[in-house]
Coordinates of C-alpha atoms in Angstrom, one line a residue:
M1 CA 97.8 73.4 134.8
R2 CA 100.7 75.0 132.2
K3 CA 101.7 78.1 133.0
T4 CA 101.4 80.6 129.6
K5 CA 103.9 82.5 128.6
G6 CA 103.5 86.2 127.0
F7 CA 105.4 87.7 123.7
T8 CA 105.5 91.2 123.0
F9 CA 105.1 92.7 119.5
R10 CA 109.1 93.7 119.2
T11 CA 110.2 90.5 120.3
I12 CA 108.6 88.7 117.4
F13 CA 108.9 91.9 115.2
P14 CA 111.9 93.8 115.3
L15 CA 111.5 97.3 114.1
T16 CA 115.3 96.8 112.8
L17 CA 114.6 97.0 108.6
H18 CA 117.1 94.8 107.1
S19 CA 118.6 96.3 103.4
P20 CA 117.1 95.1 100.5
L21 CA 118.7 92.9 98.0
T22 CA 121.4 94.8 95.5
R23 CA 120.1 92.6 92.5
P24 CA 116.9 91.4 92.0
R25 CA 116.2 87.7 92.2
P26 CA 115.2 85.6 89.1
F27 CA 111.6 85.9 88.3
R28 CA 110.5 82.2 86.8
A29 CA 106.7 82.7 85.4
Y30 CA 104.7 79.6 85.2
S31 CA 101.8 79.1 82.3
F32 CA 98.7 77.8 83.3
V33 CA 97.8 76.9 79.6
P34 CA 100.7 74.2 79.0
F35 CA 99.9 74.1 75.1
S36 CA 100.3 76.4 72.3
T37 CA 96.6 77.5 70.3
L38 CA 98.4 76.8 67.4
A39 CA 98.5 73.2 68.1
M40 CA 95.2 72.9 67.4
L41 CA 96.1 73.4 63.4
D42 CA 97.2 69.7 63.7
P43 CA 96.4 67.9 61.0
T44 CA 94.3 64.5 62.8
I45 CA 92.0 67.3 64.3
L46 CA 91.5 69.2 61.3
T47 CA 90.6 65.5 59.5
I48 CA 88.4 64.6 62.1
G49 CA 86.6 68.0 62.0
G50 CA 86.6 68.2 58.4
I51 CA 84.8 64.5 58.6
V52 CA 82.4 65.6 61.0
L53 CA 81.3 68.5 59.3
G54 CA 81.0 67.2 56.0
I55 CA 78.2 65.1 57.2
A56 CA 76.7 67.9 58.9
I57 CA 76.9 69.5 55.6
I58 CA 75.5 66.8 53.7
E59 CA 72.7 66.1 56.2
R60 CA 71.5 69.6 55.7
I61 CA 71.8 69.3 51.7
L62 CA 69.4 66.5 52.2
E63 CA 67.1 68.1 54.2
R64 CA 66.4 70.6 51.5
W65 CA 66.3 68.2 48.8
G66 CA 63.5 66.6 50.2
V67 CA 65.2 63.3 51.0
V68 CA 63.8 63.4 55.1
D69 CA 64.4 59.7 55.6
L70 CA 67.6 59.4 54.3
A71 CA 68.9 63.0 56.4
D72 CA 67.0 60.9 59.5
Q73 CA 69.5 58.6 59.0
F74 CA 72.1 60.6 59.1
A75 CA 71.1 62.4 61.7
K76 CA 70.9 59.2 64.0
V77 CA 74.4 58.0 63.1
M78 CA 75.7 61.7 64.1
R79 CA 74.4 61.4 67.6
F80 CA 76.7 58.6 67.7
I81 CA 79.5 60.3 65.7
L82 CA 79.7 63.7 67.0
P83 CA 80.2 62.7 71.0
V84 CA 82.7 60.3 70.0
A85 CA 84.5 62.4 67.7
F86 CA 84.5 65.1 69.9
Y87 CA 86.0 63.2 73.2
S88 CA 88.3 61.1 70.9
A89 CA 90.1 64.7 69.2
L90 CA 90.2 66.1 72.6
F91 CA 91.8 63.1 74.1
Y92 CA 94.4 63.1 71.2
F93 CA 95.0 66.9 71.7
F94 CA 95.9 66.2 75.4
A95 CA 98.0 63.2 74.6
T96 CA 100.2 64.6 72.1
F97 CA 100.4 68.3 73.1
I98 CA 100.9 68.3 76.9
L99 CA 104.3 69.0 77.9

């Protein structure tokens, strides 16, 4: 069986205090956000968003005019276009603006 050795608190943590630094150390701050929020004003992202918004507005206008069949066709297309446009714009944004 091994013999255990005891340590006192004073041997591990001596009471002598070290003098503080005379000059402050350089401080580096890192941001968790690797891109600027103004980067969303990229023309490509605005174009994709404008096209999707335009199709949605056209669909609402067709519903008000009573052309429900054509508006339903737009809705079916938008069920596919919206997720594809969103994820492609998100991928484009992260691929081009991360440092």
